[in-house]
PDB file of C-alpha atoms in Angstrom:
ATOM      1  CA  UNK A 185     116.726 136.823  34.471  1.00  0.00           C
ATOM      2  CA  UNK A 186     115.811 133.397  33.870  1.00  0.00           C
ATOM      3  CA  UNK A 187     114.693 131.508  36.928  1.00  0.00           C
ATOM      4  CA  UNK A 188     115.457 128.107  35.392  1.00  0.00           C
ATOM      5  CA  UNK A 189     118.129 127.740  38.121  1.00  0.00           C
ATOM      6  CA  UNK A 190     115.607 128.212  40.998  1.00  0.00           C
ATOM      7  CA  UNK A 191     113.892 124.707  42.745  1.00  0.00           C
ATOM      8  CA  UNK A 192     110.389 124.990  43.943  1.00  0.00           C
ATOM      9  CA  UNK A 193     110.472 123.574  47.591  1.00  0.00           C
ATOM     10  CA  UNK A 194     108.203 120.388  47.956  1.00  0.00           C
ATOM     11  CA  UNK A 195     107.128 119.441  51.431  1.00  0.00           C
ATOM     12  CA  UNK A 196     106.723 115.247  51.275  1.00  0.00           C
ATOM     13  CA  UNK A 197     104.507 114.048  54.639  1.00  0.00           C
ATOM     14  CA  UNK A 198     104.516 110.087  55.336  1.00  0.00           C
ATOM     15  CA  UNK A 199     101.759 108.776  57.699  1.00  0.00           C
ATOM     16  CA  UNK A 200     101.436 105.480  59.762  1.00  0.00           C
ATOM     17  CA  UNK A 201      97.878 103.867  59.178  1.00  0.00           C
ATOM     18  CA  UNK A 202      96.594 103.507  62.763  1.00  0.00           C
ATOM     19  CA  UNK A 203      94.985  99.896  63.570  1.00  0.00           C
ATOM     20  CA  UNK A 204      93.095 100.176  66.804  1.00  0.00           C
ATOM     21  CA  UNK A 205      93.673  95.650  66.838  1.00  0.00           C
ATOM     22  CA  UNK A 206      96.756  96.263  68.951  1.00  0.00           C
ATOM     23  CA  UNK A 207      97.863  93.211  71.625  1.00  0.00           C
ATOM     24  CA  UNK A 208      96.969  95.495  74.763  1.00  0.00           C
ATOM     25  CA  UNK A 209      93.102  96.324  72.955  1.00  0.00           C
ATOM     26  CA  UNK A 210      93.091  92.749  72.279  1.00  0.00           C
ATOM     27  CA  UNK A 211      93.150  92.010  76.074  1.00  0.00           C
ATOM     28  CA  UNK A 212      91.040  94.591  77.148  1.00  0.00           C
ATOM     29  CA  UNK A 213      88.515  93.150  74.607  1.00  0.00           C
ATOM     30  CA  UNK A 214      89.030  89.668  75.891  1.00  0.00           C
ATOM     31  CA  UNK A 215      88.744  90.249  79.319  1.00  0.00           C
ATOM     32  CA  UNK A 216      85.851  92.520  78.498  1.00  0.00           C
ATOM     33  CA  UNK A 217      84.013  89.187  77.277  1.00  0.00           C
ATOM     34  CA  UNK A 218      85.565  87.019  80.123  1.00  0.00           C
ATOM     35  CA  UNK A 219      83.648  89.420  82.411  1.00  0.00           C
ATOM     36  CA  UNK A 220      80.416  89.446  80.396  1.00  0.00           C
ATOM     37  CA  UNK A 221      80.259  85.634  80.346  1.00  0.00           C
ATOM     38  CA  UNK A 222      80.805  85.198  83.660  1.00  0.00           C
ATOM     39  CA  UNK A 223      77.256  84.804  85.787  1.00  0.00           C
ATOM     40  CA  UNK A 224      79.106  85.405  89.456  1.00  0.00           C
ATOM     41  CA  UNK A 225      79.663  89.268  87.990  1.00  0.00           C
ATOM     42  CA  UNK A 226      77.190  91.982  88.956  1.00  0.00           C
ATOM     43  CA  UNK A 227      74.300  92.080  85.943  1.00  0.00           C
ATOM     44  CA  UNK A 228      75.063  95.830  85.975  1.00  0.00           C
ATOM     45  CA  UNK A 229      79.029  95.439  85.234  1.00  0.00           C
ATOM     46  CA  UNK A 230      78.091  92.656  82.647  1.00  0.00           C
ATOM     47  CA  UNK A 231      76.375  95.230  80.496  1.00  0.00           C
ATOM     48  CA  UNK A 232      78.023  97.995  81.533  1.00  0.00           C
ATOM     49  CA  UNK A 233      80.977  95.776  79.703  1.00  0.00           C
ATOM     50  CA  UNK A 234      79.096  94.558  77.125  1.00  0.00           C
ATOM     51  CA  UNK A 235      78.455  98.062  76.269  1.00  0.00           C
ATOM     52  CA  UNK A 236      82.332  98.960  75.913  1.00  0.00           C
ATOM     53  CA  UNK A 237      83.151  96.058  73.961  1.00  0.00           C
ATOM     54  CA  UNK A 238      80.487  97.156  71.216  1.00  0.00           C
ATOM     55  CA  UNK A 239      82.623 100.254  70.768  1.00  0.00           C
ATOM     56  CA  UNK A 240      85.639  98.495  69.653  1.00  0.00           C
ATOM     57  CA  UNK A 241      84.281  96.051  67.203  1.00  0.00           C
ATOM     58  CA  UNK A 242      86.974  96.066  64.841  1.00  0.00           C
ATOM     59  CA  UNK A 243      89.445  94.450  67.834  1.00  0.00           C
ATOM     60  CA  UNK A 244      89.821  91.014  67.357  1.00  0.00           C
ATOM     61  CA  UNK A 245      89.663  88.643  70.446  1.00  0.00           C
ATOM     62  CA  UNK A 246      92.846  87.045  71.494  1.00  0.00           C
ATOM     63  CA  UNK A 247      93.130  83.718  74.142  1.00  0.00           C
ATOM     64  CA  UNK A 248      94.445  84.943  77.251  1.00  0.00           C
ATOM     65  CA  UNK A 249      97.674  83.321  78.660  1.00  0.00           C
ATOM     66  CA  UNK A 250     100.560  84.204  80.952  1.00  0.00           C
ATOM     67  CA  UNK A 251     102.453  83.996  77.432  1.00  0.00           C
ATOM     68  CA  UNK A 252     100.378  86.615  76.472  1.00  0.00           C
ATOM     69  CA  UNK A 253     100.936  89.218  79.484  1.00  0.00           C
ATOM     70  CA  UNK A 254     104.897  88.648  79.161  1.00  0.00           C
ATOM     71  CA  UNK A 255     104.367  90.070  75.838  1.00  0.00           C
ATOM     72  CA  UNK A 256     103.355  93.452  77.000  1.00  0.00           C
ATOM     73  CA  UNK A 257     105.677  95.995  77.313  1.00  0.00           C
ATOM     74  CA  UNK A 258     105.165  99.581  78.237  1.00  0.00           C
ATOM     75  CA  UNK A 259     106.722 102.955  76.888  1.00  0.00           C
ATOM     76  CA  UNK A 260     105.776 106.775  77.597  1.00  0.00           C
ATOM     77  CA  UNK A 261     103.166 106.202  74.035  1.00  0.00           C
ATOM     78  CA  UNK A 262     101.345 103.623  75.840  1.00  0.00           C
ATOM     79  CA  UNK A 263     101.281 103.746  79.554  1.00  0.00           C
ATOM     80  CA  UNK A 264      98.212 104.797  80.020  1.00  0.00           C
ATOM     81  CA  UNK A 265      97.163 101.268  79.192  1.00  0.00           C
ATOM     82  CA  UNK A 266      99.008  99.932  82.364  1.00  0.00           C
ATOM     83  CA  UNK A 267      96.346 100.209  85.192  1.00  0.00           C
ATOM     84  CA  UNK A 268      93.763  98.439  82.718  1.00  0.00           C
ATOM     85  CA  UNK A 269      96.729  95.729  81.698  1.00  0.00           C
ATOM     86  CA  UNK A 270      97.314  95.459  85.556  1.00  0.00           C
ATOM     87  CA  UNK A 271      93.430  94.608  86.335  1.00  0.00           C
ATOM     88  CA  UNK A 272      93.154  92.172  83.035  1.00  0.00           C
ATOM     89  CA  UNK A 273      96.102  90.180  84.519  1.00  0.00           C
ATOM     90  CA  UNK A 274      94.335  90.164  87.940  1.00  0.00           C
ATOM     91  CA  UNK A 275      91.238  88.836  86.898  1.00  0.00           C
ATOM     92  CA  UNK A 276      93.029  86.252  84.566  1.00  0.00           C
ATOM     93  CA  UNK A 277      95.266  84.515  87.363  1.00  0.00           C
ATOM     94  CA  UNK A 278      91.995  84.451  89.616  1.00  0.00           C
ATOM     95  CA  UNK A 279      90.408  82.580  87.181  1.00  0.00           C
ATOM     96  CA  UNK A 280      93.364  80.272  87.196  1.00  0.00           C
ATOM     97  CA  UNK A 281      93.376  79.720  90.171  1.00  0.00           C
ATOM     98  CA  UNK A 282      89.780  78.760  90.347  1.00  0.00           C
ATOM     99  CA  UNK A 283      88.645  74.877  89.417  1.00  0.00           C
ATOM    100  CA  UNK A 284      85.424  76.042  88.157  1.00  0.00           C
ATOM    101  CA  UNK A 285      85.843  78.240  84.841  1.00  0.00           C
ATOM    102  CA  UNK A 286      84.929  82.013  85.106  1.00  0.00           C
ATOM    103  CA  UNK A 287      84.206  81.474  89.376  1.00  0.00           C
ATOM    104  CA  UNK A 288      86.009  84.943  91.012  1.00  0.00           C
ATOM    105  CA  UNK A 289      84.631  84.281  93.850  1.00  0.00           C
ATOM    106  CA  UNK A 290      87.901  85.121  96.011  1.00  0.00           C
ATOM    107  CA  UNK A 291      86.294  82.963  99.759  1.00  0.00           C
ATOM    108  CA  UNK A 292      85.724  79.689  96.758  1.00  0.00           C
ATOM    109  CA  UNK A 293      86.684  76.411  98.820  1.00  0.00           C
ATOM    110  CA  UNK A 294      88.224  75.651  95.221  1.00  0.00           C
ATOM    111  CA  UNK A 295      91.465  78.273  95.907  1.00  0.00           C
ATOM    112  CA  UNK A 296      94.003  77.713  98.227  1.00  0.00           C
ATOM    113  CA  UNK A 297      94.935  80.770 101.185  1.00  0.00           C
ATOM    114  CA  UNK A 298      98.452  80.920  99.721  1.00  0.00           C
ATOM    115  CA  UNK A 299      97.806  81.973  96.197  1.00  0.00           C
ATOM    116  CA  UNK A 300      95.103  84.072  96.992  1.00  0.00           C
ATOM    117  CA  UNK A 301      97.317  85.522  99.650  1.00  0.00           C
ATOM    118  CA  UNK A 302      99.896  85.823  96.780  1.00  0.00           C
ATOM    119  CA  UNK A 303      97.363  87.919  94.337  1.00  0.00           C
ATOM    120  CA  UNK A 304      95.817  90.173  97.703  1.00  0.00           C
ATOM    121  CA  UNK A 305      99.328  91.184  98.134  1.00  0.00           C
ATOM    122  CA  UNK A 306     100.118  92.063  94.558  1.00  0.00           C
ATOM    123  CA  UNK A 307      96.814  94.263  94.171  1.00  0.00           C
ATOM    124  CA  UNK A 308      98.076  96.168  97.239  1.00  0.00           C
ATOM    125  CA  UNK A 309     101.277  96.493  95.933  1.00  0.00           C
ATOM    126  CA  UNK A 310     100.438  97.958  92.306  1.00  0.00           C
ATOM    127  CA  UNK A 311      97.252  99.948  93.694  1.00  0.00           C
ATOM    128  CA  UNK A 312     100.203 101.872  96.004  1.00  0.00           C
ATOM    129  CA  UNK A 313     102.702 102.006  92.842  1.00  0.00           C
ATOM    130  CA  UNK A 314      99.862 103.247  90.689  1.00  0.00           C
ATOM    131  CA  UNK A 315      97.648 105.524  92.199  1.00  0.00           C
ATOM    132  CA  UNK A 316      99.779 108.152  94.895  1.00  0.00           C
ATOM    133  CA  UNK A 317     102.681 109.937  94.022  1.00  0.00           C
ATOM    134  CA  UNK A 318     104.213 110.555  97.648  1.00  0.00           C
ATOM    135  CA  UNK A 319     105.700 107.335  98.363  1.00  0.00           C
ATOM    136  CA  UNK A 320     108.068 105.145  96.685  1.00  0.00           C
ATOM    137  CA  UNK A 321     106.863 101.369  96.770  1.00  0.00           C
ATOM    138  CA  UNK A 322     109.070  98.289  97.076  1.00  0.00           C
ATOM    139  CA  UNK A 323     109.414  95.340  98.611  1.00  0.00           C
ATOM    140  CA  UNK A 324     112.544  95.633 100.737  1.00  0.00           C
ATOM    141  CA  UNK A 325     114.630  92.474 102.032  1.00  0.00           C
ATOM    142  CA  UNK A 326     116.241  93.546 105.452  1.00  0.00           C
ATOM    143  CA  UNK A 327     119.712  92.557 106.918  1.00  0.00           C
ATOM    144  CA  UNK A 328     119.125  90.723 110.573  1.00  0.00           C
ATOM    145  CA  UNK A 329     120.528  93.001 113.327  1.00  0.00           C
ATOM    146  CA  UNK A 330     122.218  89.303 114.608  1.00  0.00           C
ATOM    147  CA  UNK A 331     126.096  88.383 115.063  1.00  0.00           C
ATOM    148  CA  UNK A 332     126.393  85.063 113.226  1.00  0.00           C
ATOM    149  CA  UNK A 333     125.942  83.316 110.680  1.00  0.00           C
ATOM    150  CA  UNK A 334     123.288  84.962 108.283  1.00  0.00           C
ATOM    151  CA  UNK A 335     123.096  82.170 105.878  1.00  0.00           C
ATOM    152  CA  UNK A 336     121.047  80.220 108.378  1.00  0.00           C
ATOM    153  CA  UNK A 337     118.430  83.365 109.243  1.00  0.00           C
ATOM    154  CA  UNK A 338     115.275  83.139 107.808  1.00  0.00           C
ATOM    155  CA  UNK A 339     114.939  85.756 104.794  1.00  0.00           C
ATOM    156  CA  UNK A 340     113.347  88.751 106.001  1.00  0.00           C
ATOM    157  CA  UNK A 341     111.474  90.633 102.716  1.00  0.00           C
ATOM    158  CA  UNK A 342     108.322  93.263 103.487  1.00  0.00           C
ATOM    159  CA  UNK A 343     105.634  92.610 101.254  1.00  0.00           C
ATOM    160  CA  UNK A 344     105.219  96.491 100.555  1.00  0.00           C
ATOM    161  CA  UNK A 345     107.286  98.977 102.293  1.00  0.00           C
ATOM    162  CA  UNK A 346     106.026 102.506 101.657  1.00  0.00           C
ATOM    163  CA  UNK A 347     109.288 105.817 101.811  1.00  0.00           C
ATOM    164  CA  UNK A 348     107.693 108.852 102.284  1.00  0.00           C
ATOM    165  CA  UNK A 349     109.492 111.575  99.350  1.00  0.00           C
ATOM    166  CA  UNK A 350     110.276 113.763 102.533  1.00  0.00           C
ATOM    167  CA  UNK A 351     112.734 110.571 103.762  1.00  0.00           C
ATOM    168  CA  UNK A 352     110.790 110.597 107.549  1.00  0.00           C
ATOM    169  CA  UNK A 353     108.325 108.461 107.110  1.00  0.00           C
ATOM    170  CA  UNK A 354     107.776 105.150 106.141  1.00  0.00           C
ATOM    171  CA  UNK A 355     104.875 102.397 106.224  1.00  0.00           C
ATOM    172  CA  UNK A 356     105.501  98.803 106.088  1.00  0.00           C
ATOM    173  CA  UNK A 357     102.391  97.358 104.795  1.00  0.00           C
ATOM    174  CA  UNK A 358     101.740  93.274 105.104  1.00  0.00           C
ATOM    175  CA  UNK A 359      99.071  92.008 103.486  1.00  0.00           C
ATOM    176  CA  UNK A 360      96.876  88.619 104.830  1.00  0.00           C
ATOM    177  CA  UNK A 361      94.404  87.312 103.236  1.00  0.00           C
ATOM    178  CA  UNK A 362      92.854  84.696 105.984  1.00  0.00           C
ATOM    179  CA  UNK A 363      89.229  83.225 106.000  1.00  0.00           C
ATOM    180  CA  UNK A 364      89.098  84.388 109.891  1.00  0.00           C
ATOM    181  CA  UNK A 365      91.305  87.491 110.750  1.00  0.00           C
ATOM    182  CA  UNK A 366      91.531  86.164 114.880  1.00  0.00           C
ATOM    183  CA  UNK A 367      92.863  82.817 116.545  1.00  0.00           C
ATOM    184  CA  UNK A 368      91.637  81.524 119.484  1.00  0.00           C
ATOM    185  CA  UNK A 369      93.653  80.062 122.166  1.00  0.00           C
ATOM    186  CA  UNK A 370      91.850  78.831 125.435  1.00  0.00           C
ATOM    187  CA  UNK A 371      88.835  80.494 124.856  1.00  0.00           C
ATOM    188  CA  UNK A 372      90.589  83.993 124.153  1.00  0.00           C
ATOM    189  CA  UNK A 373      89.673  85.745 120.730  1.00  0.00           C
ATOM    190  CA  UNK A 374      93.091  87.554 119.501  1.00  0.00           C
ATOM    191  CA  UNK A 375      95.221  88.564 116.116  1.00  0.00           C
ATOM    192  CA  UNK A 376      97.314  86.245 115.195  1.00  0.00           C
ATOM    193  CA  UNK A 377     100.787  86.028 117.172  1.00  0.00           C
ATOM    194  CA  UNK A 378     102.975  85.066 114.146  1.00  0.00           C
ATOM    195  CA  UNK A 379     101.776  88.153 112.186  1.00  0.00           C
ATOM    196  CA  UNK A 380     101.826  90.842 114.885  1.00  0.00           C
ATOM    197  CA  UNK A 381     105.239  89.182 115.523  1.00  0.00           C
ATOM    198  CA  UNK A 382     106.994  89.218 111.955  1.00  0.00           C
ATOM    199  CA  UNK A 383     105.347  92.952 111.500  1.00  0.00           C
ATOM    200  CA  UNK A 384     107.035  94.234 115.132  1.00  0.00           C
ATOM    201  CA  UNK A 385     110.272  92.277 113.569  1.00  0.00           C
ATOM    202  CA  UNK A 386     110.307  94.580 110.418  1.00  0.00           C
ATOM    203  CA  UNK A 387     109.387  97.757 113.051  1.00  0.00           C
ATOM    204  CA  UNK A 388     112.235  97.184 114.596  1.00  0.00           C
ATOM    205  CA  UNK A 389     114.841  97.006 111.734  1.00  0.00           C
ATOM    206  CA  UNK A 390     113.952 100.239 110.497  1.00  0.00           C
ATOM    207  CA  UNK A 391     116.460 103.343 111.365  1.00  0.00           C
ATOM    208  CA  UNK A 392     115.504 104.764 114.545  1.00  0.00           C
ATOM    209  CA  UNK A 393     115.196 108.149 113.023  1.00  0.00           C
ATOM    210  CA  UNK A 394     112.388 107.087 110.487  1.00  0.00           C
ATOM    211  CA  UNK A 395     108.132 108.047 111.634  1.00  0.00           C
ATOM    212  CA  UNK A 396     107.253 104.488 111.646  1.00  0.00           C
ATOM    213  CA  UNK A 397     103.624 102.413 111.215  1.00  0.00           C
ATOM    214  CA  UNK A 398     102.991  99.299 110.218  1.00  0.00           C
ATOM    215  CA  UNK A 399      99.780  97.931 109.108  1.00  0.00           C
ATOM    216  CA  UNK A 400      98.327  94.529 108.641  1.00  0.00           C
ATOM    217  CA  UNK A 401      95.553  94.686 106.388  1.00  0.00           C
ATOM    218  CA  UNK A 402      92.878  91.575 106.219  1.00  0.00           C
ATOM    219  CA  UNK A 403      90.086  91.328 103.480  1.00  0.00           C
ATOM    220  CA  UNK A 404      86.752  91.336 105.160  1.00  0.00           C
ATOM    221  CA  UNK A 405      84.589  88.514 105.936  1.00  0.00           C
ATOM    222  CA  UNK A 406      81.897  89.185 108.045  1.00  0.00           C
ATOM    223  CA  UNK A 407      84.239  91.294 111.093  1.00  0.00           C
ATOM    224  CA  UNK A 408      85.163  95.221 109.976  1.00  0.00           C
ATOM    225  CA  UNK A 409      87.994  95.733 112.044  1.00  0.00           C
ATOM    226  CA  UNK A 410      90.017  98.988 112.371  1.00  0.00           C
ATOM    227  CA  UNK A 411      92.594  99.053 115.417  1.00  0.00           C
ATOM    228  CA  UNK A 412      95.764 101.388 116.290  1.00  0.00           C
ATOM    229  CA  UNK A 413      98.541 100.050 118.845  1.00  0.00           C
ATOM    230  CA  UNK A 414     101.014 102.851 119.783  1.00  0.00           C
ATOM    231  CA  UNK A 415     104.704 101.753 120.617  1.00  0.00           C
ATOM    232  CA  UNK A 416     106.145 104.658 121.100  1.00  0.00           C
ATOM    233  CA  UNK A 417     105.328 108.867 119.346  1.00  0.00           C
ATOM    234  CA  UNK A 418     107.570 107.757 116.519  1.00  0.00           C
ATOM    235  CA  UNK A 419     106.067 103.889 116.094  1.00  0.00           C
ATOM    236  CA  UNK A 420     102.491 102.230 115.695  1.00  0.00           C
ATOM    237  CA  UNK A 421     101.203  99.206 114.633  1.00  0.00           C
ATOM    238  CA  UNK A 422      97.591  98.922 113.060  1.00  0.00           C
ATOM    239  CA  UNK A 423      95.742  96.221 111.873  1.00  0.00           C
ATOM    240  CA  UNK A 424      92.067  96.716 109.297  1.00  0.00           C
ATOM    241  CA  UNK A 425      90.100  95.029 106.869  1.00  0.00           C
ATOM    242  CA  UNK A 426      88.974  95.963 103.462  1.00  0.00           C
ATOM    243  CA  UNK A 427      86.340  94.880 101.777  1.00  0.00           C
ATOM    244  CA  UNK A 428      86.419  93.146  98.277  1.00  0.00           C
ATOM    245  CA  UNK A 429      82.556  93.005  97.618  1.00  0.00           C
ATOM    246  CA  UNK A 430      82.643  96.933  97.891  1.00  0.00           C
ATOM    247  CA  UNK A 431      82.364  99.264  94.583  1.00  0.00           C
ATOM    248  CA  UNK A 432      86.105 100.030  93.117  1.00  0.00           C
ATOM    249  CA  UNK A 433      84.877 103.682  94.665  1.00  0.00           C
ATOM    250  CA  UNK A 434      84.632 102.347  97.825  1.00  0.00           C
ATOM    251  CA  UNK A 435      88.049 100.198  97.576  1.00  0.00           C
ATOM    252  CA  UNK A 436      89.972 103.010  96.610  1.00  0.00           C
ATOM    253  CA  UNK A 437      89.171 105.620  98.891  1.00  0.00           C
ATOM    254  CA  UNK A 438      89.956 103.189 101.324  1.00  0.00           C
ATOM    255  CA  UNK A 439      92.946 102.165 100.143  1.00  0.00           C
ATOM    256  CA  UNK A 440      93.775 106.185 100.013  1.00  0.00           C
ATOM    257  CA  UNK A 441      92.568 106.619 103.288  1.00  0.00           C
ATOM    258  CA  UNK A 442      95.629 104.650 105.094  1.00  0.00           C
ATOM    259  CA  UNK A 443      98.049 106.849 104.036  1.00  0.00           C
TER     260      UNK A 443
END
């Protein structure tokens, strides 16, 4: 018979052209230069930067703004960029905040306590999101345990409350980022009051089933300290530094190490 009736199946394939000179390469590039022309960085990480940047050439550079970062949105095809995007934006508001271009130095006379306080606490706050899996981190605004009238309380908001996946435990993390971690008052060396206070505040308007600690964690400058205060077998309160100058290594198993 005649197979003038019969089709010949055709398979037709489409392809996207892939351009590596995406937005997020674009600020991985930039901030790959930002670090390279900065002097205060380590000569090491300025080549070991430099080096990176040669294997992208075909990204172009891109200024880097806070318009820029509000740009950036992330899906399951590219969240792996989201710790890098996280750093970039880091490093970017630092050098904001500094008066002399480029200057990261985070103990500069240039940037005020609050705003650094403001970026320490957001580092600790992604580095938790980012890196474990066991805890679910968010900054949690409390209800006062008061009879009155609420609208005149003070607003009571953790800075990072970690909830153990097993729904027992939970760490409420604050983080201060102070030129001198003590206070002195008549010739006695202590913490200071107001943040041992406003931590034992948050202890105490947990549920009373919960495994509780609370930790006030300092950057260091010039005093390592690492101190436990028990209330209680279901309650502590702890107060260390960490160290900024040490090698991401270092940070992180630190970081690790409190949970």
């Amino acid at each position: 018979m005649p197979n003038s009736g019969r089709f010949t199946p055709i398979v037709v394939c489409e392809k996207d052209q892939y351009s590596a000179n995406i937005l997020l390469n674009r600020v991985m590039k930039s901030t790959l230069l930002a670090i390279c022309q900065n002097r205060y960085v380590k000569e090491e990480t300025r080549r070991l930067s430099y080096s990176y940047m040669e294997l992208i050439p075909e990204v172009k550079i891109v200024p880097l703004t806070k318009e820029i970062f509000l740009k950036i949105y992330f899906n399951r095809h590219n969240v792996h960029y989201k710790r890098m995007i996280h750093i970039a934006r880091l490093l970017h508001e630092l050098t904001l905040l500094s008066h002399k271009h480029g200057k990261w130095s985070l103990f500069s006379a240039e940037v005020d306590e609050t705003s650094l306080n403001r970026i320490f606490e957001k580092f600790l706050f992604h580095f938790y999101r980012n890196e474990q899996k066991d805890y679910q981190v968010q900054s949690e605004v409390m209800q006062w345990n008061l009879i009155g009238n609420q609208s005149l309380l003070p607003t009571m908001k953790t800075d990072i409350s970690l909830s153990h996946k097993n729904g027992q435990q939970k760490i409420v993390m604050d983080a201060k980022f102070y030129r001198n971690i003590f206070q002195k008052h008549f010739g006695k060396t202590s913490f200071h009051s107001h943040n041992l206070y406003q931590m034992f505040t948050y202890l105490m308007h947990q549920r009373k089933d919960l495994t509780l600690r609370g930790i006030l964690i300092y950057p260091y400058n010039g005093t390592e300290v690492d101190e436990k205060f028990m209330w209680d077998d279901r309650m502590t309160v702890e107060v260390l530094t960490l160290n900024l100058e040490d090698s991401w290594g270092d940070i992180y198993k630190k970081l690790m190490s409190v949970l």
